């Protein structure tokens, strides 16, 4: 089995390849009834497998649905204009393994277009896309509807004024960006940036995988990412059943880096199936202690989200 390791922007991915699995490209009568009760009204089932279905709607579009097979929970819904599923056109949604809605919007010619919404346990982020790039005002609100941030975008880059508020409606920061670069800012009070139990989302110094001391910040970040990949590369295994059934996609693991660097509260937000979820959790729980995140010169608890892409070829 060949393995490819890569880092994309600020997110960490690793891709595991194996010989082509024909099962994922075929439809089987064996699974034709597994998700029959989740068929769209007026649609006709055209493909079915252990963890996905394809159906043709009454208006001629094709809907591809992914499920968490062990619970039958739908996790992805994408609309396509062709039966080869090459070009997204129409409604798109994603859910966590537990069924919480995570994103909702539309595609046009395979690019995000119009209003999109992104949900998490802390609130919602909304804005619009033009030809696949963020455009205009994007806002975030907490779970009670309180406005937290307001940012302007132009062609996918921060551009124009921005404002930030605390959870009580008091402004904490404002300024402006010029084509992605911070041009001006004014702080009115320090942002707590924590949830109810004191876990930071963003800090002055993010936690990092150990073994990269005495380097400048950019070199340190690159070194830490590479060491994490090396650890994962040597530890993770593509579960046999998941490989056999052709299950692939992006798993997401959430955990906390404690003040002393310990990894705790490991939770698989999206696991694709039980076998992959268990493997992701096993590997993360085996991680050595990290260098903790720092805020105002003191170590703090920081939440870390790790996306993991499993792909078969």
Coordinates of N, CA, C and O in Angstrom, one line a residue, residues 2-6 13-17 233:
X2 N 0.6 2.1 -1.0 CA 1.4 3.3 -1.0 C 0.8 4.4 -0.1 O -0.4 4.4 0.1
X3 N 1.6 5.3 0.4 CA 1.2 6.3 1.3 C 1.7 7.7 0.8 O 2.8 7.8 0.4
X4 N 0.8 8.7 0.9 CA 1.2 10.0 0.5 C 0.9 10.9 1.7 O -0.2 10.9 2.2
X5 N 1.8 11.7 2.1 CA 1.6 12.6 3.2 C 1.8 14.0 2.7 O 2.7 14.4 2.0
X6 N 0.8 14.9 3.1 CA 0.9 16.3 2.6 C 0.3 17.2 3.6 O -0.5 16.8 4.5
X13 N -3.4 17.0 6.9 CA -4.0 15.9 6.2 C -3.0 14.8 6.0 O -1.9 15.0 5.8
X14 N -3.5 13.6 6.1 CA -2.7 12.5 5.6 C -3.6 11.6 4.7 O -4.7 11.4 5.1
X15 N -3.1 11.1 3.6 CA -3.9 10.4 2.7 C -3.3 9.0 2.5 O -2.1 8.9 2.3
X16 N -4.1 8.0 2.7 CA -3.6 6.6 2.6 C -4.2 6.0 1.4 O -5.4 6.0 1.2
X17 N -3.3 5.4 0.5 CA -3.7 4.8 -0.7 C -3.6 3.3 -0.7 O -2.7 2.8 -0.1
X233 N 1.8 8.7 10.5 CA 2.2 7.9 9.4 C 2.7 6.5 9.9 O 2.4 5.5 9.4

